Each structure stands twice: as C-alpha cells, then as structure tokens.
XYZ file of C-alpha atoms in Angstrom:
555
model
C -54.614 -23.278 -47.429
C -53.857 -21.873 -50.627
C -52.839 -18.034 -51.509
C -53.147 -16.827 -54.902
C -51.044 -13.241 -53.733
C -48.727 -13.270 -57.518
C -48.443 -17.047 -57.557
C -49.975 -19.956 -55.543
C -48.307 -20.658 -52.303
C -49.746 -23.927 -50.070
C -49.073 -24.026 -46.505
C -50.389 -26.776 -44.465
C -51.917 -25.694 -40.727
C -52.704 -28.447 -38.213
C -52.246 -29.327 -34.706
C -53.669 -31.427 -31.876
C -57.466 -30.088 -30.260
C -56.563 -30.244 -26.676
C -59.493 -29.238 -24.494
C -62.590 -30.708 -23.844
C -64.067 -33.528 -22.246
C -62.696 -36.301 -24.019
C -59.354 -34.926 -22.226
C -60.573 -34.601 -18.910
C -61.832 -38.049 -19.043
C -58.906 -39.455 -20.153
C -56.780 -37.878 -17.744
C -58.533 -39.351 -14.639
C -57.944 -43.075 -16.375
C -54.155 -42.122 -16.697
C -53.820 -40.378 -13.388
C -52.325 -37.600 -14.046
C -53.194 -33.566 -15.009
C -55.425 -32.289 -18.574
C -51.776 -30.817 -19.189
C -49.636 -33.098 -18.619
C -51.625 -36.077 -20.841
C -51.808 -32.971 -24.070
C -48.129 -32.597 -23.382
C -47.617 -36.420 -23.891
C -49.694 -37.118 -26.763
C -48.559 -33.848 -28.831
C -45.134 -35.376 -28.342
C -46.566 -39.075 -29.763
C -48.842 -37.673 -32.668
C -45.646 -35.623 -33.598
C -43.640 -38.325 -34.218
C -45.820 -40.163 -35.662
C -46.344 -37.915 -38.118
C -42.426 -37.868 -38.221
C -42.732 -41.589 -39.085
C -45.257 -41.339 -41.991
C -43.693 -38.597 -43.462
C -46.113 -36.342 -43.481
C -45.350 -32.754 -42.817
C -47.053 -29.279 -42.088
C -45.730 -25.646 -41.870
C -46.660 -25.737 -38.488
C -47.741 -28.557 -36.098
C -49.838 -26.613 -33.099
C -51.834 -26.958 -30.521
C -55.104 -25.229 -28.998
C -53.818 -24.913 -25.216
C -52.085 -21.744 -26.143
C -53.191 -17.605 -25.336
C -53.026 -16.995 -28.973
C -55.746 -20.013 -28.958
C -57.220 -17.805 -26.074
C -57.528 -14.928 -27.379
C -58.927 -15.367 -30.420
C -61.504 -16.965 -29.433
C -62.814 -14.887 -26.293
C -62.617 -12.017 -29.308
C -64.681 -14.065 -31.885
C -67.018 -15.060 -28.638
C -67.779 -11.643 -27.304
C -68.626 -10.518 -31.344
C -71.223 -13.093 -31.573
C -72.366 -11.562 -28.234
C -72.304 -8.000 -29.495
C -74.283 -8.687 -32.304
C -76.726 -10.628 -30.456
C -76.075 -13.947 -31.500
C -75.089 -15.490 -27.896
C -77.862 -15.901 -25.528
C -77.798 -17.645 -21.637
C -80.425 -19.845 -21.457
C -81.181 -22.410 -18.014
C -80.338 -25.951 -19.139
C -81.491 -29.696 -17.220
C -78.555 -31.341 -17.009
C -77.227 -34.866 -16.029
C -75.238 -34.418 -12.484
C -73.147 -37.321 -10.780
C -74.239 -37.110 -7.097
C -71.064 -39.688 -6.096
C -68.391 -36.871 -7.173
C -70.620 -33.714 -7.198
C -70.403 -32.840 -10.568
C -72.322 -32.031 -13.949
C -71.755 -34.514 -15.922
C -70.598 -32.884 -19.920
C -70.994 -35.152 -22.815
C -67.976 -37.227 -22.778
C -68.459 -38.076 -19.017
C -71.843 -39.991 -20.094
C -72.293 -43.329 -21.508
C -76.184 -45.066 -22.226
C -77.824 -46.699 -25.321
C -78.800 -44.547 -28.205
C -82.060 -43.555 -28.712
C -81.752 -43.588 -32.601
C -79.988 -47.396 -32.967
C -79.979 -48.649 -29.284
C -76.245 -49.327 -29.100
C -75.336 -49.673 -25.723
C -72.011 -47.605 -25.323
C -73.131 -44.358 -27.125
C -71.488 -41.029 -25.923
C -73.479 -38.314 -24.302
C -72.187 -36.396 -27.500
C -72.600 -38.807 -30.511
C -73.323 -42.639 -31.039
C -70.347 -44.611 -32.704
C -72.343 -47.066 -34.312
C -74.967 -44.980 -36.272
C -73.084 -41.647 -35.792
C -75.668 -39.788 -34.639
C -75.198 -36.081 -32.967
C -76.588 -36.827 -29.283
C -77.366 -34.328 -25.932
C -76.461 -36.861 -22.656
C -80.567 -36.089 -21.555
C -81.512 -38.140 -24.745
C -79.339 -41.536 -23.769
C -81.545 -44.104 -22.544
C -80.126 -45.821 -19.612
C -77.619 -43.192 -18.724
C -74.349 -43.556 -16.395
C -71.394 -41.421 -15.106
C -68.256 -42.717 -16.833
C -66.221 -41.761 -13.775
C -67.977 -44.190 -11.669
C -70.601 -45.786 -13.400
C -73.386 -44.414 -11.197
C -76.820 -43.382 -12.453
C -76.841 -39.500 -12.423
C -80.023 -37.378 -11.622
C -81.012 -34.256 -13.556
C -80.255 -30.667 -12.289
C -80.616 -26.712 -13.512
C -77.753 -25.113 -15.050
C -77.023 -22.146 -17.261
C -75.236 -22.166 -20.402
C -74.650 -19.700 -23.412
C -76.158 -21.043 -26.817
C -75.264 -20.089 -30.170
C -78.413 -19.046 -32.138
C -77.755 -20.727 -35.021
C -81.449 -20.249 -36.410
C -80.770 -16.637 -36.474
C -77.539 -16.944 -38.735
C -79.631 -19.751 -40.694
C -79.791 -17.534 -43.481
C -76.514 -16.247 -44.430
C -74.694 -20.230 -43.805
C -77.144 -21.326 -46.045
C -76.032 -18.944 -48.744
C -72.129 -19.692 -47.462
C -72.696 -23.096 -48.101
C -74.570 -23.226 -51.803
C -71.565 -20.830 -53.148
C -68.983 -22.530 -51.665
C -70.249 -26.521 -52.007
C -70.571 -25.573 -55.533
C -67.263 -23.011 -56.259
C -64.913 -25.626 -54.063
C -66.636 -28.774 -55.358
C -67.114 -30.673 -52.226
C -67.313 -34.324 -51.684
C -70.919 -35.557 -51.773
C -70.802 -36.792 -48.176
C -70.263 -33.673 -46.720
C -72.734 -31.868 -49.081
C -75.437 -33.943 -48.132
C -74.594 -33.728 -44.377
C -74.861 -29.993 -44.517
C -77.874 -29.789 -46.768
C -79.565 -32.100 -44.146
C -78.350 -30.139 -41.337
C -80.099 -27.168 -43.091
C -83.015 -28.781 -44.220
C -83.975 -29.974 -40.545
C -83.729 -25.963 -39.724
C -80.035 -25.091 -37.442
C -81.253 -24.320 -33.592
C -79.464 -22.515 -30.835
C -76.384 -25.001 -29.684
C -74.776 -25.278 -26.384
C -71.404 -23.358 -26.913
C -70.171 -23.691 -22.803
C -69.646 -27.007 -21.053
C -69.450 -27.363 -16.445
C -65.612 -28.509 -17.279
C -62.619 -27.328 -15.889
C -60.279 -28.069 -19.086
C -61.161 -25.559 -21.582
C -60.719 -21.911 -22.679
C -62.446 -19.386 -19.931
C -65.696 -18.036 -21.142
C -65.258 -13.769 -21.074
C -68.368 -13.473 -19.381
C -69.118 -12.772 -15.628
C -70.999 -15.313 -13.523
C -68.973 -17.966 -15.830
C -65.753 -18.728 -13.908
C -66.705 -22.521 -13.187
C -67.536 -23.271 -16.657
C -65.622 -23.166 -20.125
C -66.326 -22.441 -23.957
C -67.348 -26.015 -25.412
C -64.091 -27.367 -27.377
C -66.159 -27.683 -30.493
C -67.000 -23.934 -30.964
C -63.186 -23.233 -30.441
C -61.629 -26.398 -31.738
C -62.306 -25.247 -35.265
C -60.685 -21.760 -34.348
C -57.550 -23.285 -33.375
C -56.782 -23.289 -37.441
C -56.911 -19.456 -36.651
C -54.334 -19.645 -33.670
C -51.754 -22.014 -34.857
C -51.617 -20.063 -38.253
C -50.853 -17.134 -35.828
C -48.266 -19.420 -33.831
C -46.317 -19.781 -37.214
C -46.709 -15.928 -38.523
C -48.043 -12.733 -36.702
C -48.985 -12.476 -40.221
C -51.490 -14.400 -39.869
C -54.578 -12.180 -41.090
C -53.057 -11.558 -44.341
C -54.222 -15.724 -44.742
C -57.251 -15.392 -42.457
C -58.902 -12.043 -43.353
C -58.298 -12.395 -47.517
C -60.694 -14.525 -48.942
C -60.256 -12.856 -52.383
C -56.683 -14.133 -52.202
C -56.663 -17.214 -49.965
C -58.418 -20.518 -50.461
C -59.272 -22.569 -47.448
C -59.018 -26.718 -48.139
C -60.086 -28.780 -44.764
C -59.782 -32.587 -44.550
C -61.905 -34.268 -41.948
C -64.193 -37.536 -41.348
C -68.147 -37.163 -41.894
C -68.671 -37.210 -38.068
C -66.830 -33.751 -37.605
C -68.692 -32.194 -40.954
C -71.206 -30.165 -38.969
C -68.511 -28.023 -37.057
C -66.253 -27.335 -40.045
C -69.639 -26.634 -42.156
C -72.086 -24.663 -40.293
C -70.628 -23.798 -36.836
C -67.520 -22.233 -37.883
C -68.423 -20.678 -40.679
C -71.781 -19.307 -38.865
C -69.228 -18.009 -36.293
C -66.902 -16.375 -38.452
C -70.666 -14.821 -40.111
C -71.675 -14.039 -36.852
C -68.801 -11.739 -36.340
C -69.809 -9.377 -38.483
C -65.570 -9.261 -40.061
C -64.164 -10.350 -43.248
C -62.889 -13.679 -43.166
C -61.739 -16.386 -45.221
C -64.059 -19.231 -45.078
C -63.847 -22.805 -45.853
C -63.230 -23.117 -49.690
C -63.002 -27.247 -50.113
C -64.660 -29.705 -48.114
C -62.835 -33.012 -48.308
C -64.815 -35.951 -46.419
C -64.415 -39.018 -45.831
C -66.688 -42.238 -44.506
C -65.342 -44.482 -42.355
C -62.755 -46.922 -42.684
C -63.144 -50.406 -40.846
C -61.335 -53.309 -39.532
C -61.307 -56.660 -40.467
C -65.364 -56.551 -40.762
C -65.831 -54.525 -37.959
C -65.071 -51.272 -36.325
C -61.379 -49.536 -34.963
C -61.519 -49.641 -31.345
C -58.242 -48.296 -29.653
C -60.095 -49.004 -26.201
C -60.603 -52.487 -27.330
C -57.444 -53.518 -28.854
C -59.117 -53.546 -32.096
C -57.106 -52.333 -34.979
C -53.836 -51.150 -36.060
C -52.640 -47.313 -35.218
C -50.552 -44.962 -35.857
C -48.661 -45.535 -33.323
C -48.187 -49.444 -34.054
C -47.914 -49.514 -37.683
C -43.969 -48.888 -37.315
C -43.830 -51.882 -35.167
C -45.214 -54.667 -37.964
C -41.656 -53.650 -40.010
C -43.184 -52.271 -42.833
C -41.834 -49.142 -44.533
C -44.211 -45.878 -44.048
C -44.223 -45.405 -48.024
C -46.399 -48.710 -47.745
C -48.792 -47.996 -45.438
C -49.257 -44.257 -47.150
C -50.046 -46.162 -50.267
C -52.435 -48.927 -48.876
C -54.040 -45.912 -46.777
C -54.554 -43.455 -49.627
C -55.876 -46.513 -51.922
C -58.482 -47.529 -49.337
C -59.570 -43.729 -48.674
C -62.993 -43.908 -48.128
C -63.680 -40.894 -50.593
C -67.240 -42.248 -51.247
C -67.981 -44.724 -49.143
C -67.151 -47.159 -46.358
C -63.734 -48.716 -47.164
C -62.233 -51.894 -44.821
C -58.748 -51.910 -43.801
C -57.439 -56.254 -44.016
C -54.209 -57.949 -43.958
C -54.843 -59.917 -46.497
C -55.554 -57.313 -49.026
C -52.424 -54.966 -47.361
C -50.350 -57.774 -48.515
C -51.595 -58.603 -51.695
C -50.710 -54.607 -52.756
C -47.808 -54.837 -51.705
C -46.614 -57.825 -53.291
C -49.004 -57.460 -56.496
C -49.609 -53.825 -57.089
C -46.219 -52.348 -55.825
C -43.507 -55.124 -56.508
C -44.753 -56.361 -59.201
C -46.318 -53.547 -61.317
C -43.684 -50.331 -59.921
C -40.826 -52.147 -58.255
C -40.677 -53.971 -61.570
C -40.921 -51.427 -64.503
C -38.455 -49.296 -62.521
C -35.636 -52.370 -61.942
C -35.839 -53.767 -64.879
C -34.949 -50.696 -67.073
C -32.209 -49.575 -64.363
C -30.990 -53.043 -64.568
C -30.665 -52.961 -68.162
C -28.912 -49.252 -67.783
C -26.449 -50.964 -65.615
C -25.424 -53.891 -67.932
C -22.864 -53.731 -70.608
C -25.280 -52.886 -73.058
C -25.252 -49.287 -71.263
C -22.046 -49.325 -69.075
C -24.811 -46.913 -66.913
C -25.062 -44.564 -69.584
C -28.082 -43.611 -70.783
C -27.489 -44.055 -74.529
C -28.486 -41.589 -77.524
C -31.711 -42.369 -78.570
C -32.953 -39.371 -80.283
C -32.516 -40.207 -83.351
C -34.648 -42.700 -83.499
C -38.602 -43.028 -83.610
C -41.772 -45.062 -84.292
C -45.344 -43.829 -84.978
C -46.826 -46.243 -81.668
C -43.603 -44.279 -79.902
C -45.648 -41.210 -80.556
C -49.486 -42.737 -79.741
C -47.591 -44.274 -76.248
C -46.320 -40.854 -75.703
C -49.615 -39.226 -75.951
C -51.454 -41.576 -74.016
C -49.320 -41.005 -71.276
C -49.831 -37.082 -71.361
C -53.319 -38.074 -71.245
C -53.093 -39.983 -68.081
C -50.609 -37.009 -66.787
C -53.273 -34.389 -67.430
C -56.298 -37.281 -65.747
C -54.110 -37.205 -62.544
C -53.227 -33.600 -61.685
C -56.915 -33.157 -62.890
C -57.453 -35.377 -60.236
C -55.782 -33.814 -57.372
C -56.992 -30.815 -58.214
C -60.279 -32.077 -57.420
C -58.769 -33.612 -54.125
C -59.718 -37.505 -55.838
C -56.618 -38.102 -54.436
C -57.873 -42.179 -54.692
C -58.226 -41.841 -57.865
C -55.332 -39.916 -58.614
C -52.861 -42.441 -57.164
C -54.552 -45.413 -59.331
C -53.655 -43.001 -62.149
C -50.246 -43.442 -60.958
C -50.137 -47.120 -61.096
C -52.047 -47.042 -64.458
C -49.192 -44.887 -65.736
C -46.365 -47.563 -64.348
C -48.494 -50.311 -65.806
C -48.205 -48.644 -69.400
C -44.349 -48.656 -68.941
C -44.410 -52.168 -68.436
C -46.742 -52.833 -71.381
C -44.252 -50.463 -73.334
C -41.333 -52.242 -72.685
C -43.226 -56.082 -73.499
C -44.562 -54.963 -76.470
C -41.296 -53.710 -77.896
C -39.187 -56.490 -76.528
C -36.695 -55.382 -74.530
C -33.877 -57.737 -74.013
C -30.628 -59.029 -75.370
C -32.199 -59.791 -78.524
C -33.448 -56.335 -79.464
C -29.835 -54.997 -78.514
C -27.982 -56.889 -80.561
C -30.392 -57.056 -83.968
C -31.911 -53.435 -83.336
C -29.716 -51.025 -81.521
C -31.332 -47.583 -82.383
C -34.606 -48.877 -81.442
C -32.986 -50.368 -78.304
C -31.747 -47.155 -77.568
C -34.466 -45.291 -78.344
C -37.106 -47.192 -75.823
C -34.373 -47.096 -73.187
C -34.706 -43.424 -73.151
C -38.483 -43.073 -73.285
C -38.546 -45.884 -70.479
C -35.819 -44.262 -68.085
C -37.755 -40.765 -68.798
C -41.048 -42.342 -67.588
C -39.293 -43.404 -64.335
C -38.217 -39.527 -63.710
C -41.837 -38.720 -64.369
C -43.170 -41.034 -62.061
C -40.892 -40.720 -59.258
C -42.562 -36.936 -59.396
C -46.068 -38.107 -59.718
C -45.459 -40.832 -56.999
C -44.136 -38.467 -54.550
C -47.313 -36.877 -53.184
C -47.966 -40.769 -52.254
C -44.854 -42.029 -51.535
C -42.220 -39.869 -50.704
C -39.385 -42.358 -50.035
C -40.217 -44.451 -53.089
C -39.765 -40.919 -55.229
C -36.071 -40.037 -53.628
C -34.972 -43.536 -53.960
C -35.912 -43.274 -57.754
C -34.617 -40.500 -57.993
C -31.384 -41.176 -55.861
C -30.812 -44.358 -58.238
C -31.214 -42.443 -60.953
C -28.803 -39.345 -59.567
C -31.026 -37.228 -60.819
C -32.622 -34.171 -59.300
C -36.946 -34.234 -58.336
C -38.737 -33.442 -61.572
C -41.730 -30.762 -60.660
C -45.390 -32.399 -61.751
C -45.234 -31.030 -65.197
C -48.156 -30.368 -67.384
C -46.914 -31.989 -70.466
C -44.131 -34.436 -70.272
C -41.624 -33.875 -73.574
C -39.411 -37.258 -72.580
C -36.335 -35.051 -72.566
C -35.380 -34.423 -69.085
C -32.750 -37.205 -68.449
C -30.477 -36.617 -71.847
C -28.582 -38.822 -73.843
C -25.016 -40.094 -71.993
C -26.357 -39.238 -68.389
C -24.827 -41.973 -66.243
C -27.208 -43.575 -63.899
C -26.366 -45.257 -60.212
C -27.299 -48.757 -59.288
C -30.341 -50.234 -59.253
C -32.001 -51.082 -56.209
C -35.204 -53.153 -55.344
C -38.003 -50.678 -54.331
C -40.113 -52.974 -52.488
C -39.600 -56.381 -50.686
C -42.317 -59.305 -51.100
C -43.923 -59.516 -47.291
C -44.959 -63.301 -46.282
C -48.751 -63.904 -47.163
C -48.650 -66.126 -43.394
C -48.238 -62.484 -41.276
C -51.587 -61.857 -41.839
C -52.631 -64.171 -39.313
C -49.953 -62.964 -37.504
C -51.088 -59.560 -37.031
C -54.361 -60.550 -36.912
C -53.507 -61.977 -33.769
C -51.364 -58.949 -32.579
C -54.255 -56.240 -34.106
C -57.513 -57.829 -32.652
C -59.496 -58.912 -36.226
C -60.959 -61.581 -33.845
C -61.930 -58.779 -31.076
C -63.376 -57.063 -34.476
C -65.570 -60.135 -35.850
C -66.880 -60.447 -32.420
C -68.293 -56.634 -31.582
C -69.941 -56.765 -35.183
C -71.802 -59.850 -34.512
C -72.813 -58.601 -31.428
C -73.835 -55.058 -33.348
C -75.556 -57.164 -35.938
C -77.220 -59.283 -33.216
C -78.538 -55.761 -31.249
C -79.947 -54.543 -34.252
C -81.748 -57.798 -35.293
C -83.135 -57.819 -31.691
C -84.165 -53.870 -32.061
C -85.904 -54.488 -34.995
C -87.721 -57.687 -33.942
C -88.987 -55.703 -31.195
C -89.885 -53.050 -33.098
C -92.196 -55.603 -35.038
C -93.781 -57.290 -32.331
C -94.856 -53.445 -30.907
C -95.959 -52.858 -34.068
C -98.149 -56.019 -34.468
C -99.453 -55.446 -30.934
C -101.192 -52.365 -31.922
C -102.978 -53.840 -34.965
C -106.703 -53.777 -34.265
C -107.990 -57.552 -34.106
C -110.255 -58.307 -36.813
C-alpha cells in the first residue's frame, strides 16, 4: 500500500490465510489439530521468506480476534443493509463420517474439461470456478466414498444486487491503476456473465464463527474473509490502522496475486467493502499473473513435481539467483515455464557473463597499479560519444522506473541487464586495458570514472531484484546505497575515493545438474501428467465428435 499523507510512504501487508477447508483437510493427512498445522507452516513460509529476502512491515496471519472482529463487523453490515440472505442449499454429505462435505473435501472430473482430480471449488487444469454438486463422478476426500445429497442452509452474498456499483469500482479503478490485462478481462467476464448471490458460510469447523443465531455448527467461507485479513494484519502492526484503510484519497492499494484468486480480490471484496455502506480504501492496482509451469507440465507439491520454496535453498544456489530467474520468468502476460536448463544458462550467460563481468573487470582494473584502488581524477576530461553514452543511459534509467511504476517489473529488470550490457559495450568500444593507460591517461581516467559510477547506479537499480548482489557492489565498492535517482549526473563516487577488493559476483553452476535436479524435482513426474492431460483431452474431444456425428440426420 502506498500513502500519499506529505510524501509517499510504502508499507508492505501480508500474511498466511489460515482457515478454510484446504486446512482442515490437510490436517487429518498430518494427524494433528487446524492449529497446530497453521502454527507449523507460518513458522516455514516465514523463513522462507527469510531465505529469499523478501520482507514486509508485517508478516500476519488470519487466525487472530482482530481477524475476528473485523469481519463479523463487515458481515453483519452487509446484513443490515440487506445484502446477506439464508437461503436452503443441496449439498454433498459423506454418510461414512457424517458430515457435509465443503469444497475442498470433494474430488470428481470437471464438467467444463473432464480432468479427473478437479476440486469441489475449482479445476486445476482449466481453472475453472466449480460448486462440488457440478463434479461428475464425485467422492469424499476423507475416505473416498461416494457421498449422497442433503438440505442445508447457508447465507449468500447477493452479489447481483451490488452488481451495479462493482461495476463502476472496477471501470475507474482498472483504468486509474492500470491493471494487467489478465485480470481486466477476468473481471469484465465475471461482469459480463451477470455476478449472482455466492455462498459466503461453509458446514466446517475451522473458520471464523458466523454472528448469526442458528449458525454455531457452521463458519464464514475463508474466501469472503481471507481477503479481509489485509484489514486485520494492517491492524496487528498499527491500531492505526484506519488512517490506511478508511483514506482512499490518501492511500493507494497495490495487490499481487495469480489469475485463479482474481475474482475475490476484484469483485468480492470490493463488493463487500461497497456493501458496507463505509468509506474504504479499495483496491488501486491489480497485478496478475498466469501460471508458471514445470518442465512442460504443471507444479504439483502432492506429486513431487517441482521445485519450492522450501527446497530451492537445498540445490546450493544463492537466493539473489533464484529472485532473478523468478522475476525474469514472471508470467506478466502469459504462461511462462520454469527449466533447469534455461535456470542455468542465466546464470552462467546473463548474470556472469553480462553483470558479474562489467562489474569485475572495472574493480579489477581499480585495484591494479594503474589505480593503487583509487578512483582517479577524471573530470577533466571528455568526449562527445561520452556525452551520447551518458544520455542513453538516462534514457534507459527513466524506461525502468517508468517501468516499475507500472508494476512491469519483467520488463523493468531486463532494463537492468540492458543497462549492464551498455557498460560493457562502453568499456570495448573505448578499449580499456594496459594500452589505453599508458598512451592515453586522461581518457583512461576519464572512462574509469563513468564506468565505476555506472556500477553505483546499478547496484541501486539491481537491488529491488537482487538485494545481495546490490550490498556486495556496494560493499566492494565501500560505498553507501545510492537511492533510484531520476537522472544520473556520474558524480556520486568522486575523484580519489579508494575502492575495496574486487570480488566475483556470481559463480558458473555445472550445465550436468540439470539432470541432476531433474531427477531430485520430478521433470519426469511432470512430462508424464501432461501426456496424460494431453491424452484426456484428445479422448474428450474425440468423444465429443463421435456424439456429434451420431446426431447428424442420415441422408
């Protein structure tokens, strides 16, 4: 989130979303209590984090009474003002454990794509939204029995009835926050289609009570207050919290998310925070991304299938690596694959070779007795292609923030490496070497400077990225971070500043432990579940065909 209150301040809000099926159901396969599994894997996404480097102001969670309370208040508002209604719902019930059966607890074969392991919630192969009644085939995930149908009643959000007023929310702010197209077109179809009343209660046990009477066996469906728990871990960090929450004049909301979580973040939080009836800041920028895949096929934790968080730091590689390979491959606008092959090859081509290099090579040449480690005075001397180099670096300065302004942060780190490649390209085309020392000094001197000035530039640029990469830059270069600047003069590391050793950023990784950790990360597993996707589909569609050709009249 950003506040504009004088000057802009960015705090970062996240945490883990700990109710919900998808916990319950996990729990039972690890044996122990809802609690007790969202204690352990707070802990392990923590550190994680920890590991990559990336940090937040706070790092919550959703099973707290802040999380609680705000969202039995925002609940009973929407009932106030009419926009809650109980309606009796058919539901799928497991007669071997005596229990509804929500969403998660229901596995069948999609009746959009016919994949065989959809999710009474969504399907993981065409990502279609699902209800468990419209699987095909249905079975209880606890025990793999078929479940029969049974009344129940549930509260529903009438979305139709706040139709209106999202629609409006999302045309001003789509357009005022420039949103990725993904998640525009997502919404619009959402809209399009026309919003009807959703299930906002689930027959769980893990979840946040709903504040109504006749409800005590049932809980508010961790979608509806998922999305809310932005609300409650901003107030874990500040009991300031509505000064960030209730100021959308002031505050600008930025949220990050896949395309298969769009919906909530789009239309059923925002509707909620309309259906209130309150001031509230709503979501500003939309950032969405497609999918990224494995090796050809898809990330399966349950099958072994891909390389996690929590196994990346086990391969040996640095974090500042993966970060880098990550945020290249961002699938910004489209489907990107993750492979070892091509991890490597930016390592050792892109990194070592184009960074590691430009920044070695001109500390190196600091260090030697042409320099002593003393940056030498070069500002006396200049060329007119000095000048043109300058500018077209500005130019590529002003591209990227541009960039991340826009949240292109793809594109804004191959602005990056386009500015490292131009340092490289200025130090071949003006020769620097022994040569131009000895016949050329001032000129020597002179693209020493601009080079070693370039380096402090880009270890601020590259930090967003690559953190570590930035301070050891910087630590080689004992100089202090440089802020991203809007115009870069060439003048912040002076004449005579002595510089520390030079160190190799990046080390060349073995092309052969690709098949290594294709072994170790499943690619195999991978290959195999596509061609058995691509296989279902072919047979879907050839059925399809035949039905089709079946109904021809003969002539």
């Amino acid at each position: 989130m950003i506040s504009w209150n004088r000057r802009p301040k960015f705090s970062s809000f996240t945490g883990t979303d700990e109710y919900g099926t998808t916990t319950e159901a996990k729990a039972l396969v690890e044996k122990c209590t809802p609690q007790e599994l969202c204690d352990k894997y707070h802990a392990i996404h923590s550190e994680i984090y920890k590991w990559f480097n990336i940090s937040f102001d706070i790092f919550g969670r959703t099973t707290t009474q802040l999380q609680t309370d705000i969202t039995q208040d925002i609940f009973l508002k929407l009932d106030k003002n009419g926009f809650l209604k109980e309606r009796m719902t058919t539901q799928l019930y497991c007669q071997e454990h005596h229990s509804f059966l929500a969403d998660r607890f229901v596995e069948g074969e999609c009746p959009a794509c016919g994949y065989e392991d959809a999710r009474g919630d969504q399907c993981d192969l065409c990502g279609q939204l699902l209800e468990p009644l419209e699987l095909k085939n249905p079975r209880c995930k606890v025990d793999g029995s078929t479940p029969v149908t049974k009344d129940t009643k549930h509260i529903f959000l009438e979305l139709d009835k706040l139709q209106p007023e999202i629609a409006t929310f999302f045309q001003q702010s789509a357009e005022n926050g420039a949103w990725t197209n993904n998640g525009k077109h997502i919404t619009s179809a959402w809209l399009k289609e026309g919003l009807q009343p959703r299930s906002i209660t689930r027959d769980i046990r893990w979840g946040t009570e709903v504040p109504l009477p006749g409800y005590q066996d049932k809980v508010i469906y961790s979608w509806f207050d998922a999305c809310i728990g932005y609300v409650s871990i901003t107030a874990q960090y500040t009991d300031q919290w509505e000064e960030w929450w209730r100021s959308p004049q002031h505050v600008q909301l930025y949220q990050f998310i896949g395309k298969d979580n769009v919906v909530y973040h789009s239309v059923i939080f925002p509707g909620s925070q309309i259906g209130t009836g309150e001031t509230w800041t709503k979501l500003h920028h939309l950032s969405t991304t497609d999918y990224l895949t494995y090796e050809g096929g898809k990330f399966s934790k349950s099958r072994g299938i891909g390389v996690f968080g929590d196994s990346a730091q086990k391969t040996g590689i640095p974090s500042d690596i993966w970060r880098y390979y990550l945020l290249s491959h961002r699938p910004e606008t489209g489907d990107s694959e993750f492979a070892w092959d091509s991890f490597i090859s930016s390592n050792n081509n892109l990194l070592l070779k184009n960074v590691g290099n430009f920044v070695n090579r001109v500390l190196k040449y600091v260090n030697s007795q042409h320099c002593n480690n003393v940056v030498p005075n070069w500002t006396g001397y200049n060329e007119a292609s000095f000048d043109i180099w300058k500018r077209e670096i500005n130019e590529l300065l002003t591209q990227y923030i541009r960039e991340l302004d826009t949240v292109k942060l793809r594109s804004g780190l191959s602005t990056v490496l386009h500015i490292s490649q131009q340092g490289n390209a200025f130090l071949q085309s003006n020769k620097l070497d022994n040569s131009l020392a000895l016949n050329e000094p001032p000129k020597c001197a002179a693209v020493v400077g601009l080079a070693i000035n370039l380096i402090h530039l880009l270890a601020s640029i590259i930090a967003p990225y690559m953190p570590e990469t930035a301070n050891s830059i910087n630590r080689q270069l004992r100089m202090d971070p440089l802020p991203i600047l809007d115009h870069w003069n060439a003048d912040s590391v002076k004449p005579g500043h002595e510089v520390g050793k030079a160190e190799y950023l990046f080390s060349r990784i073995k092309p052969e432990k690709a098949e290594e950790w294709r072994k170790s990360f499943g690619s195999e597993e991978a290959k195999k579940v596509k061609e058995e996707e691509v296989a279902m589909k072919a047979r879907k569609s050839a059925a399809m065909r035949a039905g089709k050709m079946s109904k021809e009249p003969k002539g």
